[in-house]
Coordinates of C-alpha atoms and ligand atoms in Angstrom, one line a residue:
M1 CA 27.2 1.9 5.2
S2 CA 24.1 1.9 2.9
S3 CA 24.3 3.8 -0.3
V4 CA 21.8 6.3 1.1
L5 CA 23.9 6.8 4.1
L6 CA 27.0 7.1 2.0
R7 CA 25.3 9.6 -0.3
R8 CA 24.2 11.6 2.8
A9 CA 27.7 11.5 4.3
L10 CA 29.2 12.7 1.1
T11 CA 26.5 15.4 0.8
G12 CA 27.4 16.4 4.4
V13 CA 31.0 16.9 3.4
V14 CA 30.0 18.9 0.4
A15 CA 27.6 20.9 2.5
A16 CA 30.3 21.7 5.0
L17 CA 32.6 22.8 2.3
T18 CA 29.9 24.8 0.6
A19 CA 29.0 26.4 3.9
L20 CA 32.6 27.6 4.2
A21 CA 32.6 28.8 0.6
V22 CA 29.5 30.9 1.1
A23 CA 30.7 32.6 4.2
T24 CA 31.6 35.5 2.0
P25 CA 28.7 36.8 -0.1
A26 CA 28.7 35.2 -3.6
A27 CA 28.5 38.6 -5.2
A28 CA 31.9 39.5 -3.8
T29 CA 33.5 36.2 -4.7
G30 CA 31.7 35.4 -7.9
G31 CA 30.8 32.1 -6.2
S32 CA 27.8 29.9 -6.3
T33 CA 24.3 31.2 -6.2
I34 CA 23.0 27.9 -4.9
G35 CA 22.3 27.7 -1.1
S36 CA 23.9 24.6 0.4
P37 CA 21.6 21.7 1.3
G38 CA 22.9 21.5 4.8
L39 CA 24.9 23.4 7.4
G40 CA 27.4 20.6 7.9
D41 CA 26.5 19.7 11.5
P42 CA 28.7 16.8 12.4
Y43 CA 25.7 14.7 13.5
F44 CA 23.0 16.0 11.1
P45 CA 24.9 17.4 8.1
L46 CA 21.7 18.1 6.1
A47 CA 19.8 19.8 8.9
G48 CA 19.4 23.4 8.0
N49 CA 20.4 25.0 4.7
G50 CA 22.8 27.7 3.5
G51 CA 22.2 31.0 1.9
Y52 CA 19.5 32.6 4.0
D53 CA 18.5 33.4 7.5
V54 CA 14.8 32.9 8.6
R55 CA 13.3 35.8 10.5
H56 CA 9.7 34.5 11.0
Y57 CA 7.6 31.4 10.5
A58 CA 3.8 31.9 10.2
L59 CA 2.3 28.4 10.3
D60 CA -1.3 27.8 9.5
L61 CA -2.3 24.2 10.2
D62 CA -5.5 22.3 10.1
Y63 CA -5.5 18.9 11.7
V64 CA -8.0 16.1 12.1
R65 CA -6.9 13.3 14.3
A66 CA -9.6 10.9 13.0
T67 CA -8.0 10.9 9.6
N68 CA -4.5 11.9 10.8
F69 CA -4.5 14.5 8.0
L70 CA -2.6 17.8 8.3
D71 CA -3.3 20.6 5.9
G72 CA -0.7 23.4 6.2
T73 CA 0.4 26.7 4.9
A74 CA 3.8 28.0 5.9
V75 CA 4.8 31.5 5.2
I76 CA 8.5 32.0 5.9
T77 CA 10.1 35.4 6.0
A78 CA 13.9 35.2 5.4
R79 CA 16.9 37.3 4.4
A80 CA 19.2 36.1 1.7
T81 CA 22.8 35.9 2.9
Q82 CA 24.2 35.4 -0.6
N83 CA 22.8 35.7 -4.1
L84 CA 20.3 32.9 -4.5
T85 CA 19.1 31.2 -7.7
Q86 CA 18.3 28.1 -5.6
F87 CA 17.9 27.2 -1.9
D88 CA 16.5 24.4 0.2
L89 CA 14.1 24.0 3.0
D90 CA 13.8 20.8 5.2
L91 CA 10.5 19.0 4.9
R92 CA 9.6 15.3 5.0
G93 CA 6.7 13.8 3.2
F94 CA 3.4 15.7 2.3
E95 CA 2.1 16.7 -1.1
I96 CA 3.0 20.3 -2.0
S97 CA 0.2 22.0 -3.9
S98 CA 1.8 25.4 -4.3
L99 CA 5.1 27.0 -3.6
R100 CA 5.6 30.8 -4.0
V101 CA 8.5 33.1 -3.5
D102 CA 7.5 36.7 -3.0
G103 CA 4.1 35.8 -4.3
A104 CA 5.3 34.3 -7.6
P105 CA 5.1 30.5 -8.3
A106 CA 8.5 28.9 -8.0
R107 CA 9.8 25.6 -9.3
F108 CA 10.7 23.0 -6.7
S109 CA 11.8 19.4 -6.4
R110 CA 12.3 17.0 -3.5
D111 CA 15.2 14.9 -2.4
G112 CA 14.8 13.1 0.9
Q113 CA 14.2 15.9 3.5
E114 CA 15.5 18.6 1.0
L115 CA 12.8 20.7 -0.6
I116 CA 14.8 22.4 -3.3
V117 CA 13.4 25.8 -4.4
S118 CA 14.3 27.8 -7.5
P119 CA 12.7 31.2 -7.4
R120 CA 11.9 32.9 -10.7
K121 CA 14.3 35.7 -10.2
M122 CA 17.6 35.6 -8.4
L123 CA 17.3 36.8 -4.8
R124 CA 20.1 39.3 -4.1
A125 CA 22.2 39.0 -1.0
G126 CA 20.7 41.1 1.8
R127 CA 17.2 41.0 0.4
T128 CA 14.2 40.0 2.6
F129 CA 11.9 37.5 0.8
T130 CA 8.9 35.3 1.7
V131 CA 8.3 31.7 0.8
R132 CA 4.8 30.3 1.0
V133 CA 4.4 26.5 1.0
D134 CA 1.0 24.9 0.8
Y135 CA 1.3 21.3 1.8
A136 CA -1.0 18.5 3.0
G137 CA -0.9 14.8 3.9
T138 CA -0.3 12.4 6.7
P139 CA 2.7 13.5 8.8
T140 CA 5.5 11.0 8.9
E141 CA 7.0 10.4 12.3
V142 CA 10.7 10.9 12.4
I143 CA 12.7 8.1 14.1
D144 CA 15.8 9.3 15.9
P145 CA 19.2 7.6 15.9
D146 CA 18.4 6.6 19.5
G147 CA 15.1 5.1 18.4
S148 CA 12.7 7.7 19.8
S149 CA 9.7 8.7 17.7
E150 CA 9.3 12.4 17.2
G151 CA 7.8 15.2 15.1
W152 CA 4.0 15.0 14.8
V153 CA 3.2 11.9 16.9
P154 CA -0.5 11.0 16.9
T155 CA -2.1 10.3 20.3
E156 CA -5.5 9.0 21.3
D157 CA -7.1 12.3 20.7
G158 CA -4.7 14.6 18.9
A159 CA -0.9 14.8 18.4
F160 CA 2.1 15.2 20.7
V161 CA 4.5 17.5 18.9
V162 CA 8.2 17.5 19.9
N163 CA 11.3 17.6 17.7
E164 CA 14.6 17.3 19.4
P165 CA 16.8 16.9 17.4
Q166 CA 15.1 16.4 14.0
G167 CA 11.3 16.2 14.2
S168 CA 10.5 19.6 12.8
P169 CA 10.6 18.7 9.0
G170 CA 8.0 16.1 9.8
W171 CA 5.4 18.8 10.2
Y172 CA 6.6 22.1 8.7
P173 CA 9.1 23.3 6.2
A174 CA 12.0 24.7 8.2
N175 CA 15.6 25.8 8.2
D176 CA 16.1 23.0 10.7
N177 CA 19.2 24.1 12.5
P178 CA 19.5 25.6 16.0
R179 CA 21.7 28.3 14.5
D180 CA 18.8 29.8 12.6
K181 CA 16.5 31.1 15.3
A182 CA 13.3 32.9 14.3
T183 CA 10.0 34.2 15.8
F184 CA 6.9 32.0 15.2
E185 CA 3.2 32.3 15.0
F186 CA 0.8 29.4 14.8
T187 CA -2.8 29.3 13.6
V188 CA -4.1 25.9 14.4
T189 CA -7.6 24.7 13.4
V190 CA -8.9 21.6 15.0
P191 CA -12.3 20.0 15.6
K192 CA -14.4 21.7 18.3
G193 CA -13.5 20.4 21.7
I194 CA -9.8 20.0 20.8
T195 CA -7.2 22.3 22.3
A196 CA -4.1 23.2 20.4
I197 CA -1.2 24.6 22.4
G198 CA 1.6 26.5 20.6
N199 CA 4.7 28.3 21.9
G200 CA 4.4 31.7 23.4
K201 CA 1.2 33.6 24.2
L202 CA -2.4 32.7 23.3
I203 CA -3.6 35.4 20.9
S204 CA -7.1 34.2 20.2
K205 CA -9.4 31.2 20.1
R206 CA -12.3 31.3 17.7
D207 CA -15.1 28.9 17.1
H208 CA -16.6 28.5 13.6
K209 CA -19.2 25.8 12.9
D210 CA -17.7 22.5 14.1
K211 CA -14.1 23.8 14.3
T212 CA -11.9 25.9 16.6
T213 CA -8.9 28.0 15.6
W214 CA -6.2 28.7 18.1
R215 CA -3.6 31.3 17.6
W216 CA -0.3 31.5 19.5
R217 CA 2.7 33.7 19.0
E218 CA 6.3 33.4 20.3
D219 CA 8.0 36.7 19.9
S220 CA 11.5 35.6 21.2
P221 CA 13.8 34.0 18.7
M222 CA 13.4 30.2 18.8
A223 CA 15.4 27.3 17.4
P224 CA 13.1 25.3 15.0
Y225 CA 13.3 22.1 17.1
L226 CA 11.6 23.9 20.0
A227 CA 8.4 24.6 18.1
T228 CA 5.2 22.8 19.2
V229 CA 1.5 22.7 18.6
T230 CA 0.5 19.7 20.7
N231 CA -3.2 19.2 20.4
G232 CA -5.9 17.0 21.8
V233 CA -8.5 16.9 24.6
F234 CA -6.9 19.2 27.2
E235 CA -7.9 21.2 30.2
L236 CA -6.1 24.5 29.9
R237 CA -5.4 26.6 33.0
I238 CA -3.9 30.1 32.8
S239 CA -2.1 31.6 35.7
K240 CA 0.8 34.1 36.2
V241 CA 4.2 34.4 37.8
G242 CA 4.9 38.1 38.1
K243 CA 3.9 39.5 34.7
I244 CA 4.5 36.3 32.8
P245 CA 1.4 34.2 31.8
L246 CA 1.8 30.5 32.5
Y247 CA -0.3 28.1 30.4
H248 CA -0.8 24.6 31.8
A249 CA -2.5 21.9 29.9
V250 CA -3.3 18.4 31.0
D251 CA -5.1 15.6 29.1
P252 CA -7.9 14.9 31.6
V253 CA -8.7 11.6 30.0
E254 CA -5.4 9.9 29.4
V255 CA -3.3 11.4 32.2
P256 CA -3.9 10.3 35.9
E257 CA -4.8 13.0 38.4
G258 CA -2.1 15.1 40.0
A259 CA -0.4 16.5 36.9
F260 CA -1.6 20.0 37.4
E261 CA -0.1 20.0 40.9
R262 CA 3.3 19.0 39.3
L263 CA 3.0 21.8 36.7
A264 CA 2.0 24.3 39.4
A265 CA 5.6 24.0 40.8
E266 CA 6.9 25.8 37.7
A267 CA 6.1 29.2 39.1
E268 CA 8.5 28.7 42.1
V269 CA 11.1 27.0 39.8
I270 CA 11.1 30.0 37.4
T271 CA 11.5 32.4 40.3
F272 CA 14.4 30.3 41.7
F273 CA 16.4 30.2 38.4
A274 CA 15.6 33.8 37.6
Q275 CA 17.4 34.7 40.9
L276 CA 20.3 32.3 40.2
Y277 CA 20.9 32.8 36.5
G278 CA 19.2 36.1 35.5
P279 CA 15.7 37.1 34.4
Y280 CA 13.4 34.5 32.9
P281 CA 14.3 34.6 29.1
F282 CA 10.8 34.7 27.6
T283 CA 7.4 36.5 27.9
S284 CA 5.3 33.4 28.7
G285 CA 5.8 30.0 30.2
G286 CA 4.0 26.7 30.9
G287 CA 3.8 23.0 30.3
V288 CA 1.7 20.3 28.6
V289 CA 1.1 16.9 30.0
D290 CA -0.1 14.3 27.5
H291 CA 0.0 10.6 27.1
A292 CA 2.6 9.7 24.3
P293 CA 4.4 6.6 25.4
E294 CA 6.3 6.0 22.1
V295 CA 8.0 9.4 22.3
G296 CA 9.6 8.4 25.6
Y297 CA 11.1 11.8 26.5
A298 CA 10.1 15.2 27.9
L299 CA 11.1 18.2 26.0
E300 CA 11.8 21.8 27.0
S301 CA 9.9 23.2 23.9
Q302 CA 10.2 27.0 24.2
T303 CA 7.8 28.4 26.9
K304 CA 5.8 25.1 26.9
S305 CA 7.7 22.1 28.2
Q306 CA 6.2 18.9 26.8
Y307 CA 5.7 15.9 29.0
D308 CA 4.8 12.6 27.5
S309 CA 3.4 11.5 30.9
T310 CA 3.2 13.1 34.3
P311 CA 6.7 14.4 35.2
G312 CA 8.5 13.8 38.4
A313 CA 9.4 17.0 40.3
G314 CA 13.0 16.8 39.1
T315 CA 11.9 16.7 35.5
V316 CA 9.9 19.9 35.8
V317 CA 13.0 21.6 37.3
H318 CA 15.1 20.2 34.5
E319 CA 12.9 21.4 31.7
I320 CA 12.4 24.9 33.2
S321 CA 16.2 25.3 33.5
H322 CA 16.5 24.6 29.8
Q323 CA 14.6 27.8 29.1
W324 CA 17.9 29.6 30.1
F325 CA 20.3 26.9 28.9
G326 CA 19.3 25.3 25.7
N327 CA 16.5 27.6 24.6
S328 CA 17.8 31.1 25.2
V329 CA 21.5 30.2 25.1
S330 CA 21.5 27.6 22.3
L331 CA 24.1 25.3 21.0
T332 CA 25.6 25.8 17.6
V333 CA 26.4 22.2 16.7
W334 CA 24.7 19.1 18.1
P335 CA 27.9 17.4 19.5
D336 CA 27.8 20.2 22.1
I337 CA 24.6 18.9 23.5
W338 CA 26.2 18.7 27.0
L339 CA 25.8 22.6 27.0
N340 CA 22.1 21.9 27.2
E341 CA 21.8 18.6 29.1
G342 CA 24.8 19.0 31.5
F343 CA 23.5 22.4 32.5
A344 CA 20.0 21.2 33.0
A345 CA 21.1 18.2 35.0
W346 CA 23.4 20.4 37.2
S347 CA 20.4 22.8 37.6
E348 CA 18.5 19.9 39.2
W349 CA 21.4 19.4 41.6
I350 CA 21.6 23.0 42.6
Y351 CA 17.8 23.2 43.0
D352 CA 17.9 20.4 45.4
E353 CA 20.9 21.9 47.3
K354 CA 19.0 25.2 47.8
H355 CA 15.8 23.4 48.8
G356 CA 17.2 21.4 51.7
G357 CA 18.0 18.3 49.7
D358 CA 21.3 16.7 48.8
T359 CA 24.1 19.2 48.0
A360 CA 25.3 19.4 44.4
Q361 CA 28.6 18.0 45.7
Q362 CA 26.7 15.0 47.2
S363 CA 25.0 14.4 43.8
F364 CA 28.4 14.7 42.2
E365 CA 29.8 12.1 44.5
A366 CA 26.9 9.7 44.0
S367 CA 27.5 9.9 40.2
Y368 CA 31.3 9.7 40.6
A369 CA 30.9 6.5 42.6
R370 CA 30.3 4.5 39.4
P371 CA 33.1 2.0 39.1
A372 CA 35.9 3.0 36.7
T373 CA 35.0 -0.1 34.7
S374 CA 31.5 1.1 34.0
S375 CA 30.8 1.8 30.3
F376 CA 29.4 5.1 31.5
W377 CA 32.9 6.6 31.5
N378 CA 33.5 5.6 27.9
R379 CA 31.4 8.4 26.4
P380 CA 32.8 11.8 27.4
P381 CA 30.0 14.4 27.2
A382 CA 31.4 16.6 24.4
N383 CA 32.7 13.6 22.5
V384 CA 30.0 10.8 22.7
G385 CA 30.8 9.3 19.4
G386 CA 27.5 9.7 17.5
P387 CA 24.0 11.0 17.5
Q388 CA 22.6 7.8 19.0
F389 CA 24.4 8.7 22.2
M390 CA 23.4 12.4 22.4
F391 CA 20.9 11.8 25.2
G392 CA 22.8 9.1 27.0
S393 CA 23.4 9.4 30.7
A394 CA 27.0 10.5 30.2
V395 CA 25.9 13.8 28.6
Y396 CA 23.6 14.5 31.5
D397 CA 25.5 13.2 34.5
R398 CA 29.1 13.7 33.5
G399 CA 28.0 17.0 32.0
A400 CA 26.7 18.0 35.4
M401 CA 29.7 16.6 37.1
T402 CA 31.9 18.8 34.9
L403 CA 30.1 21.9 36.1
Q404 CA 30.3 20.8 39.8
A405 CA 34.0 20.0 39.5
L406 CA 34.5 23.4 37.9
R407 CA 32.6 25.0 40.8
V408 CA 34.9 23.4 43.3
K409 CA 38.0 24.3 41.3
I410 CA 37.3 28.0 40.8
G411 CA 35.1 28.7 43.9
D412 CA 31.5 29.6 44.3
K413 CA 31.8 33.3 43.7
A414 CA 33.6 32.9 40.3
F415 CA 31.4 30.0 39.3
F416 CA 28.0 31.6 39.9
D417 CA 29.3 34.8 38.3
L418 CA 30.3 32.7 35.3
L419 CA 26.8 31.2 34.9
R420 CA 25.1 34.6 35.1
D421 CA 27.6 36.1 32.7
W422 CA 27.2 33.1 30.3
Y423 CA 23.5 33.7 30.2
A424 CA 23.7 37.5 30.1
K425 CA 26.2 37.5 27.2
N426 CA 24.5 34.8 25.1
R427 CA 20.9 35.4 25.7
N428 CA 19.0 34.6 22.4
G429 CA 22.3 33.5 20.9
N430 CA 24.3 30.5 20.0
V431 CA 27.4 29.1 21.7
T432 CA 30.1 26.5 21.6
T433 CA 32.0 24.5 24.2
A434 CA 35.1 26.6 23.3
D435 CA 33.1 29.8 24.2
F436 CA 32.3 28.3 27.6
V437 CA 35.9 27.3 28.2
R438 CA 37.1 30.8 27.4
L439 CA 34.6 32.5 29.7
A440 CA 35.3 30.0 32.5
E441 CA 39.0 30.8 32.2
K442 CA 38.2 34.5 32.5
H443 CA 36.1 34.1 35.6
G444 CA 38.3 31.4 37.1
R445 CA 41.5 33.4 36.4
Q446 CA 43.3 30.3 35.3
Q447 CA 44.1 28.0 32.4
L448 CA 41.4 25.3 32.2
D449 CA 42.2 23.4 29.0
A450 CA 43.5 20.3 30.8
F451 CA 40.5 20.4 33.1
F452 CA 37.9 20.5 30.3
Q453 CA 39.9 18.0 28.2
T454 CA 39.7 15.5 31.1
W455 CA 36.1 16.0 31.9
L456 CA 34.5 16.6 28.5
Y457 CA 36.7 15.0 25.8
Q458 CA 38.7 12.1 27.3
P459 CA 37.2 8.7 27.7
G460 CA 37.8 7.1 31.1
K461 CA 37.0 8.1 34.7
P462 CA 38.8 11.3 35.6
T463 CA 41.1 10.8 38.6
T464 CA 42.9 14.1 38.8
W465 CA 41.8 17.5 37.5
Ligands
LIG501 N1 16.0 17.6 25.9 C1 15.2 16.6 26.4 C2 15.4 16.6 27.9 O1 15.9 17.4 28.4 C3 15.5 15.2 25.8 C4 15.3 15.0 24.4 C5 15.6 13.6 24.0 N2 15.4 13.4 22.6 C6 15.6 12.2 22.0 N3 15.5 12.1 20.7 N4 15.9 11.2 22.8 O2 15.1 15.7 28.6
LIG502 ZN1 17.3 18.1 29.2

């Protein structure tokens, strides 16, 4: 382990302990007034920060691809959850020209992705405050443990902006943890002829001299990793499914023809899952098809799925299902990633089943046919062994198999009620695997610890369950 890693690992332990310590307001305990530098996630201990809860991000960004220069102002509205003389934000790179808390200049320093802020006056627990950060520079791409590039990834004519799990601090100061959901607004200024697409609804588009300013707003709470402002040469088409506006954008230069037809399928997919799981979670939807080969993944960015190339039909189904499972019902810690990916993979199976394709049981069997000696079986979905395996096939396929096996075990009625209830109870919230097990036991009217132990946690190919 390098000294940097060692330092980070130790900080992670400290962060986890601090997070526990600050669970009770410092005022009551006489404890620390320093917000912890991380929230102690087992995979990303420094992601997110303690001591406050973000309510809203207002990001004002000016980007020029020719120089790859991003000039930003972030205004973050947050509520202190303890007395704070110091707290962190997560941000990588950039020069900071000014940092203000409630309008007053604040001292700050940098340590890796930690932007450490000391407001002039202590922020009392319960108080709402604003942090304004003026920053500029060339965004640094974030390389994930699995080797993918993310964050602000320059393309031929703009940038492809995706962040799962840790790209956000590469382009805006964040409390980068899925537990801290907030609303977002984006004001993005780009050269005329360039389209910038943020989450949520398009509020306005204004030309001034040789620039255009695009404003987007997402009014449902959103995990920071789901934020996007992908930009470039795009054709933007706006349609509707019911009352919900759908925004579809395709790079007409870099992407082969046919992408709009793929995106058009979203309307039916949204209707399908709304019937199956409950009402569509958000007030807008859509998708963006760009050409960003070094990213190498599609992402369910809230209300605007991001495709690094033209998606297959199954990928569209997958990303749309994440709007329910992943985006509205969010994980609490990253090792529970199967709650996102297993659900989305199973969603593809049930979509096929209900559209005259293979049944979910046939998909289960095809997946289960892997020989017991396959390394696939060594990484149980809720216990993959490290962040580099978070998006491995076991999380998706064995995660989906877990749900299908559960369906067979408790029966269709209980199973479909369970999924609807899971969504209804946890809409806009955060969940854990233990929460799911508890609810499954309630709907299934049986003890399911051994079942989930076998499917989610134990290495090896399940034989009885
Ligand atoms: N959630 C995305 C999907 O459903 C995958 C994100 C992969 N991220 C990564 N760093 N490999 O397909
Ligand atoms: Zn997925």
